[in-house]
Each structure stands twice: as C-alpha cells, then as structure tokens.
JSON list of C-alpha atoms in Angstrom, two decimals:
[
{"chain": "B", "resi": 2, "resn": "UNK", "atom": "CA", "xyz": [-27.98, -33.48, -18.82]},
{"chain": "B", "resi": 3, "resn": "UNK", "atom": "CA", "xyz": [-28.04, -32.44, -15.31]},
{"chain": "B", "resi": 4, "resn": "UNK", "atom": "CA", "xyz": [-24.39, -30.86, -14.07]},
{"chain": "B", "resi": 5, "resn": "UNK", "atom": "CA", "xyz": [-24.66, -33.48, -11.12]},
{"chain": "B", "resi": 6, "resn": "UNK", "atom": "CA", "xyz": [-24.88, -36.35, -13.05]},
{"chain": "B", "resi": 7, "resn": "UNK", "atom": "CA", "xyz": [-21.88, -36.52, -15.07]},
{"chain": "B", "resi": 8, "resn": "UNK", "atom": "CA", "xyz": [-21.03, -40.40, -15.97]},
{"chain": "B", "resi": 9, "resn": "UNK", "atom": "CA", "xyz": [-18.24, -42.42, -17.36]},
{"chain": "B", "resi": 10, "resn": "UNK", "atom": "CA", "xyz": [-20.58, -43.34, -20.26]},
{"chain": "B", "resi": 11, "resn": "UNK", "atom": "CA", "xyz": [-21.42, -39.81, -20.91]},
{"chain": "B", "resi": 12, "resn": "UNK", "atom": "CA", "xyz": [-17.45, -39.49, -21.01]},
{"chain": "B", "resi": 13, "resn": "UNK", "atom": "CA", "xyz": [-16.53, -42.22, -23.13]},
{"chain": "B", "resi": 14, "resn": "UNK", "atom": "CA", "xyz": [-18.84, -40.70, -25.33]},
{"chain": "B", "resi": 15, "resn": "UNK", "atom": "CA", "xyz": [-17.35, -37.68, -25.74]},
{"chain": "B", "resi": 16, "resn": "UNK", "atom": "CA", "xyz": [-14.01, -38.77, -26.03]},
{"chain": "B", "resi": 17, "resn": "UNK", "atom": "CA", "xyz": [-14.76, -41.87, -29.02]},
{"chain": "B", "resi": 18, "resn": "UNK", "atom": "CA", "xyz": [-16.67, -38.60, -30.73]},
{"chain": "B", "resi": 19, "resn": "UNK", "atom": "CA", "xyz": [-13.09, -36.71, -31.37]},
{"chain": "B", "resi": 20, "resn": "UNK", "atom": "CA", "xyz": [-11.51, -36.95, -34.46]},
{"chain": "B", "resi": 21, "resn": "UNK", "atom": "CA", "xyz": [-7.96, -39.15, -34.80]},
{"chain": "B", "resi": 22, "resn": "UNK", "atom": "CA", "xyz": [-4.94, -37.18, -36.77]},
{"chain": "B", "resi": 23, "resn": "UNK", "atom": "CA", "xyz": [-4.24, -39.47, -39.25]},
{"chain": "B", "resi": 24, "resn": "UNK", "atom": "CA", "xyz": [-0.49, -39.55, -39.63]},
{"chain": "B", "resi": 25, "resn": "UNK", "atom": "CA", "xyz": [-0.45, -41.35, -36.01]},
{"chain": "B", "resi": 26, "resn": "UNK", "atom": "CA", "xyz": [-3.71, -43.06, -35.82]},
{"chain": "B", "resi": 27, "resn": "UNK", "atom": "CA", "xyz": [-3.37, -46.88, -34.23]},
{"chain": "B", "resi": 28, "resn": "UNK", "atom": "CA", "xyz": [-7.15, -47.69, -34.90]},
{"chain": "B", "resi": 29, "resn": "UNK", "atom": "CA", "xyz": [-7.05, -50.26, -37.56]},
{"chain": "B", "resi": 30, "resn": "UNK", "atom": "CA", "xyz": [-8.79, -49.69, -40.75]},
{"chain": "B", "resi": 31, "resn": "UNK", "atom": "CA", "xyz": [-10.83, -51.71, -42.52]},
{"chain": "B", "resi": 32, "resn": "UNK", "atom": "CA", "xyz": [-8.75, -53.04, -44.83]},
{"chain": "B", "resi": 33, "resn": "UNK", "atom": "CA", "xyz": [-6.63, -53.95, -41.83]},
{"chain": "B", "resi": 34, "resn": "UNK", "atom": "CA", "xyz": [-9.40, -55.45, -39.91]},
{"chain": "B", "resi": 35, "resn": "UNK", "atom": "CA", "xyz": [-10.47, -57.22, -43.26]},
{"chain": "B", "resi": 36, "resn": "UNK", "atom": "CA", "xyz": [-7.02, -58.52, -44.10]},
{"chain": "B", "resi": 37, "resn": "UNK", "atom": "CA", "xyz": [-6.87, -59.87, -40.15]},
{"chain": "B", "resi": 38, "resn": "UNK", "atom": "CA", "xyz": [-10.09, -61.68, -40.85]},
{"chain": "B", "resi": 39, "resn": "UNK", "atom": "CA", "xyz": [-9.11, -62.75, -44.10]},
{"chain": "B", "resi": 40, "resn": "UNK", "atom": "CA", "xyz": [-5.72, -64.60, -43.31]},
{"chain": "B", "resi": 41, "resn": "UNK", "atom": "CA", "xyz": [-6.34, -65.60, -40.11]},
{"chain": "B", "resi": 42, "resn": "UNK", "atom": "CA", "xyz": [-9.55, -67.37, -41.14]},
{"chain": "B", "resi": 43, "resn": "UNK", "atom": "CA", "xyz": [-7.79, -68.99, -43.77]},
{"chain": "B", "resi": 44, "resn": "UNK", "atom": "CA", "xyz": [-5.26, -70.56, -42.00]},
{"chain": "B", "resi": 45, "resn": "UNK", "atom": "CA", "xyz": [-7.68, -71.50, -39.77]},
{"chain": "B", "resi": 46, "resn": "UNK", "atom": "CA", "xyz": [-9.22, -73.18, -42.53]},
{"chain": "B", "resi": 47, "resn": "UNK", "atom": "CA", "xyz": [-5.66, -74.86, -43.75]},
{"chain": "B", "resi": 48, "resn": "UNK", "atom": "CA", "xyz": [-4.58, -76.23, -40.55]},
{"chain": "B", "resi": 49, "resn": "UNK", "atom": "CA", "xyz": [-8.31, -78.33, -39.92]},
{"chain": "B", "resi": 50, "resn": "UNK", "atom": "CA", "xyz": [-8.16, -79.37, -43.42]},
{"chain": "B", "resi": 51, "resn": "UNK", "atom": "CA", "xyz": [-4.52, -80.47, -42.87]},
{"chain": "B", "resi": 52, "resn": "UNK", "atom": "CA", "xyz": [-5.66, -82.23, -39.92]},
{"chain": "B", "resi": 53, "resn": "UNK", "atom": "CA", "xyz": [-9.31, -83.51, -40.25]},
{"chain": "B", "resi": 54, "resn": "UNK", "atom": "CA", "xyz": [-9.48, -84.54, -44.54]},
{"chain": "B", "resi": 55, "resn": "UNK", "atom": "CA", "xyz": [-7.56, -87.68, -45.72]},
{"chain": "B", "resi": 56, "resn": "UNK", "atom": "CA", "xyz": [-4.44, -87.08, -47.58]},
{"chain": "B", "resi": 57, "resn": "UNK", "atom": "CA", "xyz": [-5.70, -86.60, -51.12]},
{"chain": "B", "resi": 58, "resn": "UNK", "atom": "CA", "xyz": [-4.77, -84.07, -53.98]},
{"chain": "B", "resi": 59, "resn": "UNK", "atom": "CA", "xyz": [-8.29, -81.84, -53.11]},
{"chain": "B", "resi": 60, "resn": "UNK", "atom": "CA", "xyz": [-6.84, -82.05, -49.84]},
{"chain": "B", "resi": 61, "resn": "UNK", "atom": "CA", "xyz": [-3.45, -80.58, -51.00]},
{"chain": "B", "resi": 62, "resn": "UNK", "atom": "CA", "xyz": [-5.06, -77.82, -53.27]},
{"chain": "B", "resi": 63, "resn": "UNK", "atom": "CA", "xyz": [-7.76, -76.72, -50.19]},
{"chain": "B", "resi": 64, "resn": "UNK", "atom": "CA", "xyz": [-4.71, -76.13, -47.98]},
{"chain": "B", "resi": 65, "resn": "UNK", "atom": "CA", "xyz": [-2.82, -74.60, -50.55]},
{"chain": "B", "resi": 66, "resn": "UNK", "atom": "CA", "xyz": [-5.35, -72.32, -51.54]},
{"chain": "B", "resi": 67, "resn": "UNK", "atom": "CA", "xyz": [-5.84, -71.28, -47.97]},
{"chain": "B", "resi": 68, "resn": "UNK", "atom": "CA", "xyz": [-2.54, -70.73, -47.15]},
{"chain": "B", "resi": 69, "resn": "UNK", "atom": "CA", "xyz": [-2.75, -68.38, -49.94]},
{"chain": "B", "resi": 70, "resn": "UNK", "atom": "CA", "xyz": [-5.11, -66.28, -49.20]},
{"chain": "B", "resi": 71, "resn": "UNK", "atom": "CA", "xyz": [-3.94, -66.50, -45.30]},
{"chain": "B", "resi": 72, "resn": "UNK", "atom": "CA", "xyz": [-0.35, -64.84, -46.80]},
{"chain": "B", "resi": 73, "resn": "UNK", "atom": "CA", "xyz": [-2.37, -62.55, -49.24]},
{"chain": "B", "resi": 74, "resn": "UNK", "atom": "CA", "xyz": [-4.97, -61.41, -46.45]},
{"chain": "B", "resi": 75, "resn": "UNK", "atom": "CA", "xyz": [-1.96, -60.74, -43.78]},
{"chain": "B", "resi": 76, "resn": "UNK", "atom": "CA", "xyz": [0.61, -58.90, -46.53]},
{"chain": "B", "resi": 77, "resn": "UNK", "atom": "CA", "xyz": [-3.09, -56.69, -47.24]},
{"chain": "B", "resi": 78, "resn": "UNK", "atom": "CA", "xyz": [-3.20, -55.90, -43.59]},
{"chain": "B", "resi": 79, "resn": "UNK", "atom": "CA", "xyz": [0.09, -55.07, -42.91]},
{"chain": "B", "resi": 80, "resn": "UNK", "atom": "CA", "xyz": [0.88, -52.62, -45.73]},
{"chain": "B", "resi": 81, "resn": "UNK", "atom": "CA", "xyz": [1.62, -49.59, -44.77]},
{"chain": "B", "resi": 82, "resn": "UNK", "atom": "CA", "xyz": [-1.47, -46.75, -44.59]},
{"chain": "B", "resi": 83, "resn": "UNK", "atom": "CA", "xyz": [-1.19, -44.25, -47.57]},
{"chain": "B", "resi": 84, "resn": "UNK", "atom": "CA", "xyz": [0.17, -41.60, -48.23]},
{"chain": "B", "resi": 85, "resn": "UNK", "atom": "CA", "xyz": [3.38, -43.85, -48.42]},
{"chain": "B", "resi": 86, "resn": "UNK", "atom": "CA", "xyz": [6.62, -42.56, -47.20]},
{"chain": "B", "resi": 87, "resn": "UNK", "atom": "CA", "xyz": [9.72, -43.65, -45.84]},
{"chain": "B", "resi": 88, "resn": "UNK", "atom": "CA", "xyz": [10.48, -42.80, -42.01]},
{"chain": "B", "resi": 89, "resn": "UNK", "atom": "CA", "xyz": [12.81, -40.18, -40.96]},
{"chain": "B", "resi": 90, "resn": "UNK", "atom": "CA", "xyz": [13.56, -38.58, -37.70]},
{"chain": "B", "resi": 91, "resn": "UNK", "atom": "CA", "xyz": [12.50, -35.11, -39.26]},
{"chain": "B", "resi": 92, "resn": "UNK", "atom": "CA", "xyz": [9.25, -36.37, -41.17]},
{"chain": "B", "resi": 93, "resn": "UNK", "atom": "CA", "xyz": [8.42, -38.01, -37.62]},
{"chain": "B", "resi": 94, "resn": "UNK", "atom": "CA", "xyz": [8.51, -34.89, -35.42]},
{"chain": "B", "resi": 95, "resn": "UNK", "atom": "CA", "xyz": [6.85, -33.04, -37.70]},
{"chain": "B", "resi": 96, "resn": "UNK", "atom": "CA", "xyz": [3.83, -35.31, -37.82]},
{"chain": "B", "resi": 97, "resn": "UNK", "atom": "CA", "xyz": [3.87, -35.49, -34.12]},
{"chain": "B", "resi": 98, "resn": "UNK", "atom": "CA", "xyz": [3.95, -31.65, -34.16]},
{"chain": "B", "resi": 99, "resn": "UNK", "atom": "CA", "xyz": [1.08, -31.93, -36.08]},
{"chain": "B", "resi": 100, "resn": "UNK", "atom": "CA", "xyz": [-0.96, -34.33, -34.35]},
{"chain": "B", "resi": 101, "resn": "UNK", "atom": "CA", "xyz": [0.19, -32.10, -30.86]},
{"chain": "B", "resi": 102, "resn": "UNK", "atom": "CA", "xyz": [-1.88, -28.92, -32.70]},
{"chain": "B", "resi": 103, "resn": "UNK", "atom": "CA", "xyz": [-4.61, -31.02, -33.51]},
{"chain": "B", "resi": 104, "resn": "UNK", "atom": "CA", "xyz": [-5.28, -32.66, -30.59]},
{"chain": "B", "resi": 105, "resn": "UNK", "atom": "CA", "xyz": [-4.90, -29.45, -28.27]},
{"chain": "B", "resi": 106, "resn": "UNK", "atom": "CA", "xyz": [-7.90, -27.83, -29.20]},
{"chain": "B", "resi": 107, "resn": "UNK", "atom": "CA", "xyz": [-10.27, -30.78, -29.45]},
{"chain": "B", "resi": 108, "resn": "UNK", "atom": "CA", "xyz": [-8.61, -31.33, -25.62]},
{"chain": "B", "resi": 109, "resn": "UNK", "atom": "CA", "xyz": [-8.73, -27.89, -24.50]},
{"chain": "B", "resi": 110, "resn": "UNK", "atom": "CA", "xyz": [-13.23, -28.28, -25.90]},
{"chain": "B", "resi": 111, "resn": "UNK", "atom": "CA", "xyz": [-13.70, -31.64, -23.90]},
{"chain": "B", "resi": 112, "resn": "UNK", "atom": "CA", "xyz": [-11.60, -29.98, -20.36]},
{"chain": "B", "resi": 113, "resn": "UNK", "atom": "CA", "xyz": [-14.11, -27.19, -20.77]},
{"chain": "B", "resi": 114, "resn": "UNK", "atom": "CA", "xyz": [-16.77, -29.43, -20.98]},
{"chain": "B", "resi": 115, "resn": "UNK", "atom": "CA", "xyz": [-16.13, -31.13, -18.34]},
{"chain": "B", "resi": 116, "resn": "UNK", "atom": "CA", "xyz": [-14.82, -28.31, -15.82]},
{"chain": "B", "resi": 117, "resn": "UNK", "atom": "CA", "xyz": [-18.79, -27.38, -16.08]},
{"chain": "B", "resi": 118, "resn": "UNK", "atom": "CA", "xyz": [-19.68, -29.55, -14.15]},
{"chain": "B", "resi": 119, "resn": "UNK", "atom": "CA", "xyz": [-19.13, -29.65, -10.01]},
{"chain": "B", "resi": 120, "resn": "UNK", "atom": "CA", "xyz": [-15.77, -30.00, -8.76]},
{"chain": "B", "resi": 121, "resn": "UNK", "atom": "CA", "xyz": [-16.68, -32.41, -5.69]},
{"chain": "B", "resi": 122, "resn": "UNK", "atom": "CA", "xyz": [-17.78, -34.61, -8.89]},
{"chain": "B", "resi": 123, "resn": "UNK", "atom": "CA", "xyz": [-14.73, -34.69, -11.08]},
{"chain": "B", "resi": 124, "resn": "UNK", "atom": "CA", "xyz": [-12.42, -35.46, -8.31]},
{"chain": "B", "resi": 125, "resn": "UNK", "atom": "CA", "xyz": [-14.32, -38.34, -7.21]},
{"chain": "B", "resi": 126, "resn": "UNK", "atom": "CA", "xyz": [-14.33, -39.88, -10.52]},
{"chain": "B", "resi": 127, "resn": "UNK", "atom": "CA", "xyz": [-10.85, -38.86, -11.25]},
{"chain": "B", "resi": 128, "resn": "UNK", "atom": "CA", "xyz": [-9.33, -40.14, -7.90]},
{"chain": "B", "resi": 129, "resn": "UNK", "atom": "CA", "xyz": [-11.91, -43.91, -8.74]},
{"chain": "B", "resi": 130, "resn": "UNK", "atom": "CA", "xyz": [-10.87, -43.91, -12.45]},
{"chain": "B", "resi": 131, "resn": "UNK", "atom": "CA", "xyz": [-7.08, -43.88, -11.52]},
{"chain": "B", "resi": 132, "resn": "UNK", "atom": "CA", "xyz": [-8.00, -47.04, -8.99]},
{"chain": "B", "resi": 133, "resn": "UNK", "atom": "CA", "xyz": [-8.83, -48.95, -11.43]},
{"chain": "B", "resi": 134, "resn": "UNK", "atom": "CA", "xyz": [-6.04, -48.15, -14.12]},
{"chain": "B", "resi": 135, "resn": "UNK", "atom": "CA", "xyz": [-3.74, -49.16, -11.29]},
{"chain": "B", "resi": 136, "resn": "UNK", "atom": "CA", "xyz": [-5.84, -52.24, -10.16]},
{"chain": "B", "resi": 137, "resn": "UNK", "atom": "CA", "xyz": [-6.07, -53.15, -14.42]},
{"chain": "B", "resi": 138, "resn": "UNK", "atom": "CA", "xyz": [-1.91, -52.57, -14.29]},
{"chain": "B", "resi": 139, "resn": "UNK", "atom": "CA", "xyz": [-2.22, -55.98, -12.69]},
{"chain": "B", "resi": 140, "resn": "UNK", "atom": "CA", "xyz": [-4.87, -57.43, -14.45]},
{"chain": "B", "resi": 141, "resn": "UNK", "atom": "CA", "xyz": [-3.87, -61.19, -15.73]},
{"chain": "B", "resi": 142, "resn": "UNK", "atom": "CA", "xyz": [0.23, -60.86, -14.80]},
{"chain": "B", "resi": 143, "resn": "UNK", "atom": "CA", "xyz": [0.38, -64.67, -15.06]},
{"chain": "B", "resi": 144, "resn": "UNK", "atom": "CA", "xyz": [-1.39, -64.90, -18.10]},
{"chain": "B", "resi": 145, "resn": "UNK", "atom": "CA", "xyz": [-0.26, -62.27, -20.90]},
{"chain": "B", "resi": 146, "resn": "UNK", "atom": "CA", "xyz": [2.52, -60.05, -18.78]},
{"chain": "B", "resi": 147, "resn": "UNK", "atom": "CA", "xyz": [3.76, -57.26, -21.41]},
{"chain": "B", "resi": 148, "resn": "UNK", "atom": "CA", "xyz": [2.96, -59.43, -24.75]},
{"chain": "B", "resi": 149, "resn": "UNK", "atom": "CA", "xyz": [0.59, -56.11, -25.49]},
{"chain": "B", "resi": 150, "resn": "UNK", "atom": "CA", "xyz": [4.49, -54.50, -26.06]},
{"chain": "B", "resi": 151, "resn": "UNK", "atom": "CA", "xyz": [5.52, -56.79, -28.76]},
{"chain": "B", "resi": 152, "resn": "UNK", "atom": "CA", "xyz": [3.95, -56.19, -31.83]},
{"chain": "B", "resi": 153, "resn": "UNK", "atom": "CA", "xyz": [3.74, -58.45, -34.14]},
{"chain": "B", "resi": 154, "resn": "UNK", "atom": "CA", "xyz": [6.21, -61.02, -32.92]},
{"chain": "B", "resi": 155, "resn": "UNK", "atom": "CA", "xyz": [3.44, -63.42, -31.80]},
{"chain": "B", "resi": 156, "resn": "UNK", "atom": "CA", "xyz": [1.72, -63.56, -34.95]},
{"chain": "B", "resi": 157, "resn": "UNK", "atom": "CA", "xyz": [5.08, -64.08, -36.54]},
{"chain": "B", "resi": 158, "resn": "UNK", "atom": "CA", "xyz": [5.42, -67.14, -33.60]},
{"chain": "B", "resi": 159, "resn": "UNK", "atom": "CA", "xyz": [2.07, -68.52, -35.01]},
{"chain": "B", "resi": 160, "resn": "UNK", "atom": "CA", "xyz": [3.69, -68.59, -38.66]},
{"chain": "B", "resi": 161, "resn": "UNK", "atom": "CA", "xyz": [6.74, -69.78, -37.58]},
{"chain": "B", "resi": 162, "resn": "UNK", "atom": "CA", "xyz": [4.88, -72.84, -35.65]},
{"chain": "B", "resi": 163, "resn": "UNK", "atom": "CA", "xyz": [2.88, -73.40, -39.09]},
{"chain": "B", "resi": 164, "resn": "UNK", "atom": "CA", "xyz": [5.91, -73.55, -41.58]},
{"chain": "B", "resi": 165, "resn": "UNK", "atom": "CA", "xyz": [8.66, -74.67, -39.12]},
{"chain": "B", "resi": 166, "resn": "UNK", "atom": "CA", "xyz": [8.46, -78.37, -40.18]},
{"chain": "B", "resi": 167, "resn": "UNK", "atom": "CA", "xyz": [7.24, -77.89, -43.48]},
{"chain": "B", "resi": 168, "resn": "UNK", "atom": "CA", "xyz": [6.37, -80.29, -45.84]},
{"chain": "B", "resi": 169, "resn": "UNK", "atom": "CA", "xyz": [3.89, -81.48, -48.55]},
{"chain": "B", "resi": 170, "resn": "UNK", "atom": "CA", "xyz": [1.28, -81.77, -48.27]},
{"chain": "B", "resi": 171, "resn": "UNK", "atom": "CA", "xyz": [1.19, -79.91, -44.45]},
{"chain": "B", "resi": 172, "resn": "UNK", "atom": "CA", "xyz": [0.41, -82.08, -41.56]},
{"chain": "B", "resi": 173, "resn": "UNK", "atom": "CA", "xyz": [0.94, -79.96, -38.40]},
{"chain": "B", "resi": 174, "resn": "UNK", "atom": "CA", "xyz": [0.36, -81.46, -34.99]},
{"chain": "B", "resi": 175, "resn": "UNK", "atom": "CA", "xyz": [-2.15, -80.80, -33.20]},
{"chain": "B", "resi": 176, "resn": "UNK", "atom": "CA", "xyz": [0.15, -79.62, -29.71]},
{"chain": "B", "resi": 177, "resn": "UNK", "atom": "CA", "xyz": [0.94, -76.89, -32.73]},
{"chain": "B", "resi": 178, "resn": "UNK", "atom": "CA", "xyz": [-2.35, -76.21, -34.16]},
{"chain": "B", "resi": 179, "resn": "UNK", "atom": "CA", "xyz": [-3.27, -75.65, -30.55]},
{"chain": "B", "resi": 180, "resn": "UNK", "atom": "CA", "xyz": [-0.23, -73.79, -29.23]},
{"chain": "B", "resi": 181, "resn": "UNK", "atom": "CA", "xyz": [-0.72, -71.15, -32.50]},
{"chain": "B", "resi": 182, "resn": "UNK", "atom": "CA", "xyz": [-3.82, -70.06, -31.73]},
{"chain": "B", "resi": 183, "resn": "UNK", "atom": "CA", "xyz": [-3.92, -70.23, -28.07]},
{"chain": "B", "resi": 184, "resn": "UNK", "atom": "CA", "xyz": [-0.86, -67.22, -28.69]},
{"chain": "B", "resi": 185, "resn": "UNK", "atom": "CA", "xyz": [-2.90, -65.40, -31.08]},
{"chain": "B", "resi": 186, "resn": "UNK", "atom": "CA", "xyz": [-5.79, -65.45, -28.69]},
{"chain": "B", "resi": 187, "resn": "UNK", "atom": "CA", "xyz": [-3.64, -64.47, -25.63]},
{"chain": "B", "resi": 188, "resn": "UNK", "atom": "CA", "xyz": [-2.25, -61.66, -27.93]},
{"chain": "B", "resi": 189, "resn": "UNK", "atom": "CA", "xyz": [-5.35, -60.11, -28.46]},
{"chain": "B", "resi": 190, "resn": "UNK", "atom": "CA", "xyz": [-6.89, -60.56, -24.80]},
{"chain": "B", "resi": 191, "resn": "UNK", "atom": "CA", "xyz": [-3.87, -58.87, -23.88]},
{"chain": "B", "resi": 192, "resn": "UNK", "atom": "CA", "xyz": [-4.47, -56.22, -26.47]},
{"chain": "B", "resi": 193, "resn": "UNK", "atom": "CA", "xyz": [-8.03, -55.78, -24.98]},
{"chain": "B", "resi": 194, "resn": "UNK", "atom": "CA", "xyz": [-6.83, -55.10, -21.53]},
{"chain": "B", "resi": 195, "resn": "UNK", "atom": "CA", "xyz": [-4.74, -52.34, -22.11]},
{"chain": "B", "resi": 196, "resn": "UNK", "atom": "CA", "xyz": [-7.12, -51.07, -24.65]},
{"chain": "B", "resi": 197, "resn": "UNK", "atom": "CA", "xyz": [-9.64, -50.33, -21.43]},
{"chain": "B", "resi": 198, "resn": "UNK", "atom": "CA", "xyz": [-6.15, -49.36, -19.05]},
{"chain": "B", "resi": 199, "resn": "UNK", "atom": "CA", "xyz": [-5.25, -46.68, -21.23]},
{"chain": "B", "resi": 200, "resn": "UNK", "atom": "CA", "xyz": [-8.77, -45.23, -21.47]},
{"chain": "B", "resi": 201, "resn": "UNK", "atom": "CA", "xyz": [-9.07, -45.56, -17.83]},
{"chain": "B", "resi": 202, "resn": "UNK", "atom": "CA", "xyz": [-5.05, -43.73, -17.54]},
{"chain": "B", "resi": 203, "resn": "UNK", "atom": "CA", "xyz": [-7.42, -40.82, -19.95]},
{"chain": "B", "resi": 204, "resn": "UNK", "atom": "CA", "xyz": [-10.33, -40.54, -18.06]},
{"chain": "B", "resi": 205, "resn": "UNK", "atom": "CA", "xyz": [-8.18, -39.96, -15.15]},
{"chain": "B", "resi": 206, "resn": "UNK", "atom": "CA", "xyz": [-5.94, -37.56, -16.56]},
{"chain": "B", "resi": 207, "resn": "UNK", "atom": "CA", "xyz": [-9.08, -35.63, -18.28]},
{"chain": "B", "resi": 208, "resn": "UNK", "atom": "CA", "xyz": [-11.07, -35.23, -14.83]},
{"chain": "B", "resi": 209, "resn": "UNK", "atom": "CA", "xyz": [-8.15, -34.17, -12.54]},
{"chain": "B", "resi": 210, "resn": "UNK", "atom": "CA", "xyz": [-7.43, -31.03, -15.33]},
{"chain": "B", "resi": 211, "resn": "UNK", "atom": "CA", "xyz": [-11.08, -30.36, -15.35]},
{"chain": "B", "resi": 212, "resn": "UNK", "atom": "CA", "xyz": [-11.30, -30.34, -11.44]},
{"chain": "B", "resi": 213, "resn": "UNK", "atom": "CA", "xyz": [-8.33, -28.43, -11.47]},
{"chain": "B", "resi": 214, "resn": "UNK", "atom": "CA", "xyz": [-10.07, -25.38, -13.93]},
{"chain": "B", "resi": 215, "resn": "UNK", "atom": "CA", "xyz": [-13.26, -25.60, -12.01]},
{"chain": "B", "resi": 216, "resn": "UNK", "atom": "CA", "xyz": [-10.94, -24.61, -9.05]},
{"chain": "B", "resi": 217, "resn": "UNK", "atom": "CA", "xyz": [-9.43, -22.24, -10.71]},
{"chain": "B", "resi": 218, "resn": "UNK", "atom": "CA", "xyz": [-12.63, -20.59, -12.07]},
{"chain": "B", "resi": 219, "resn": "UNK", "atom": "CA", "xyz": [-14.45, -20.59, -8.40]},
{"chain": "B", "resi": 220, "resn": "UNK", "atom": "CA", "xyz": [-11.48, -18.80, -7.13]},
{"chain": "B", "resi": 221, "resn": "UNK", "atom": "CA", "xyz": [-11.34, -16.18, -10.08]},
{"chain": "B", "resi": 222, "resn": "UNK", "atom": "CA", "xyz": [-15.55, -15.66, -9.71]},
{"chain": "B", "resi": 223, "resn": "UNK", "atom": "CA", "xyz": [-15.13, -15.08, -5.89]},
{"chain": "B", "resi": 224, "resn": "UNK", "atom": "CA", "xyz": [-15.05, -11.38, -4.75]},
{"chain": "B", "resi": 225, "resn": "UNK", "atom": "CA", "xyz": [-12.08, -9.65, -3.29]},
{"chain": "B", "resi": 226, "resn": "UNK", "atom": "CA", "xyz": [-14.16, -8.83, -0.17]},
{"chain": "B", "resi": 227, "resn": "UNK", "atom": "CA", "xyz": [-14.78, -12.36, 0.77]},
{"chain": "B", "resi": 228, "resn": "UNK", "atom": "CA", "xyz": [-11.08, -13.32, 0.13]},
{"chain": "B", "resi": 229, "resn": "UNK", "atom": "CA", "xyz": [-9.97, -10.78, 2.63]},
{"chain": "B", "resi": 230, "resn": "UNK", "atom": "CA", "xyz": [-12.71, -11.81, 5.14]},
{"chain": "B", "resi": 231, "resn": "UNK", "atom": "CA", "xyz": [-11.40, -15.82, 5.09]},
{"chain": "B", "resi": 232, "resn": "UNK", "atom": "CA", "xyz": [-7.93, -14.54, 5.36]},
{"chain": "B", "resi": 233, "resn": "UNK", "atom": "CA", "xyz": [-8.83, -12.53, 8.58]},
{"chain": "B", "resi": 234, "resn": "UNK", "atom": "CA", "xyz": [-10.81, -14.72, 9.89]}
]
C-alpha cells in the first residue's frame, strides 16, 4: 500500500485483526449470540401464537413450549463465560493488569504501523475521526439517550411486560406485544451506535499517537546542523 494512501478501511482492518484478552472480552460468543437468537425467537413465536391461534390446548402447549425454550435460550446466554469464578476486587485488578500487558504491545505494533505513514495524513484523519465521534455523541438523543448504559434492564422490561399479567393460557395485548419489542429493538440500535462511537473515539486516539511519533521521529532524523541554522535564522 502506498504511505499516502492510508484509509479508515485499511484501519479498521488492522484493528478487528488484534487479538481480545479473554478475561475482559465484551464480544459475545456464540453460544451467547445463539442463546439471544434462541429465546428471543421463541418468544417471538409465543406471543403471535398467543395472539393470532384460537384458544385451544395445541395452542396452550405451542406457547408453553416456546416460552420454554425462550427462558432456556436466555439462561444459555447469560451464563457466565468459563473459567467460572466469583468476583473480587483483587481477582479483578489482576485481570485488568493482565489485559493492560496484553494489549500494550499489540498497541505499541499498530502505533508503529501507522506512524509510517506521513504525518500531514494522520492528523487529518485524526482531527475528522474525532468530528464525527463528537457529531455520533448526539446521534438519536430523542430516541435511545443512554439506554446503551443499562444493561440488561430492558430485556428484563420486555419479560416483565410478558409475565406481568399472567395467566393461562397467555393472552398479552397487543399495545404490549408491541411496546416489548419496540424496547428490545431500540436497545440494540442504541447498542449499534455506540458500537461505531467508540471505534470512531479509537481511531482518533490511535492517529493523534501515531502523528505524534512521526513527529517525534522527523525531529530525531534531522541533523544538528540544520537545527542550529532554523534557530538562527
């Protein structure tokens, strides 16, 4: 690749190649992603049978089943990843002390990468990358605000919504059947966003370093004669 045309792509690239630590990984598995798949597609499943099929006792066993396997499929995705162990504030630093060690020199490889390429070039994409992490700060305020920060609370809303009024066999209401999802699928929009505003926040951070060492290493490679020259001049 030519040293002048360095892209985001080329970037993202680079930076989806390292390797996680995996004491403090966040990328879901896939028995997470399955057990997502699983249970929400099953309640899906329970709530238009609920709804749509005549009250019956197939009816009853469908949504039973389904609301199963919607349980089963969410417990699977929420265990805990193995090895197992109970969280302490010593076990905790230590594993970020770890991840810190392991991270630094797959960091220090990628600012070296980069610093390889012109200067003029990393600050321009540093100083546009930072635009638009502030410009995605603000990205649908009306819409999600901060639900990225609260977990798991609006899939427990969603459950709550199903089983608040429960009865057999389940008949929720549609305002309910509607309101669930439309959370769930707020929740995960929102997730999205700041999925993209913290790589942005990365790329910015990565490129102002690298322009930073390039600076330093064009000052270090210029001669003492032509440092004393500008100065006198």
């Amino acid at each position: 690749m030519d040293k002048a045309t360095l892209t985001f792509a080329a970037l993202n690239a680079r930076v989806d190649a390292l390797p996680d630590h995996e004491s403090l990984s966040i990328t879901p598995t896939a028995r997470q992603r399955w057990g997502y798949i699983v249970g929400f597609g099953a309640g899906f499943i329970a709530l238009l049978a609920a709804n749509l099929l005549p009250s019956s006792k197939l009816t009853s066993i469908i949504v039973t089943t389904m609301m199963v396997v919607e349980i089963a499929g969410l417990v699977f995705a929420l265990l805990p990843r193995r090895p197992w162990k109970l969280p302490g504030f010593a076990s905790e630093r230590r594993d970020f002390a770890d991840q810190l060690d392991f991270d630094l020199h797959h960091h220090e490889d990628l600012t070296a990468w980069l610093s390889t390429f012109p200067r003029e070039r990393l600050e321009a994409m540093a100083q546009y990358a930072s635009q638009r992490h502030e410009r995605l700060k603000d990205k649908h305020p009306l819409v999600s605000g901060g639900i990225e920060k609260l977990g798991a609370l609006p899939i427990a809303v969603a459950l709550f919504l199903q089983f608040k009024d429960f009865h057999w066999p389940p008949h929720p209401t549609w305002p309910e059947f509607i309101l669930g999802f439309a959370i769930i699928g707020l929740y995960w929009s929102a997730l999205l966003v700041v999925s993209i505003r913290f790589r942005a926040q990365h790329f910015a951070t990565l490129l102002a370093q690298a322009a930073a060492t390039a600076q330093g290493a064009k000052h270090e490679k210029e001669p003492a004669g032509s440092t004393l020259l500008t100065s006198a001049s």
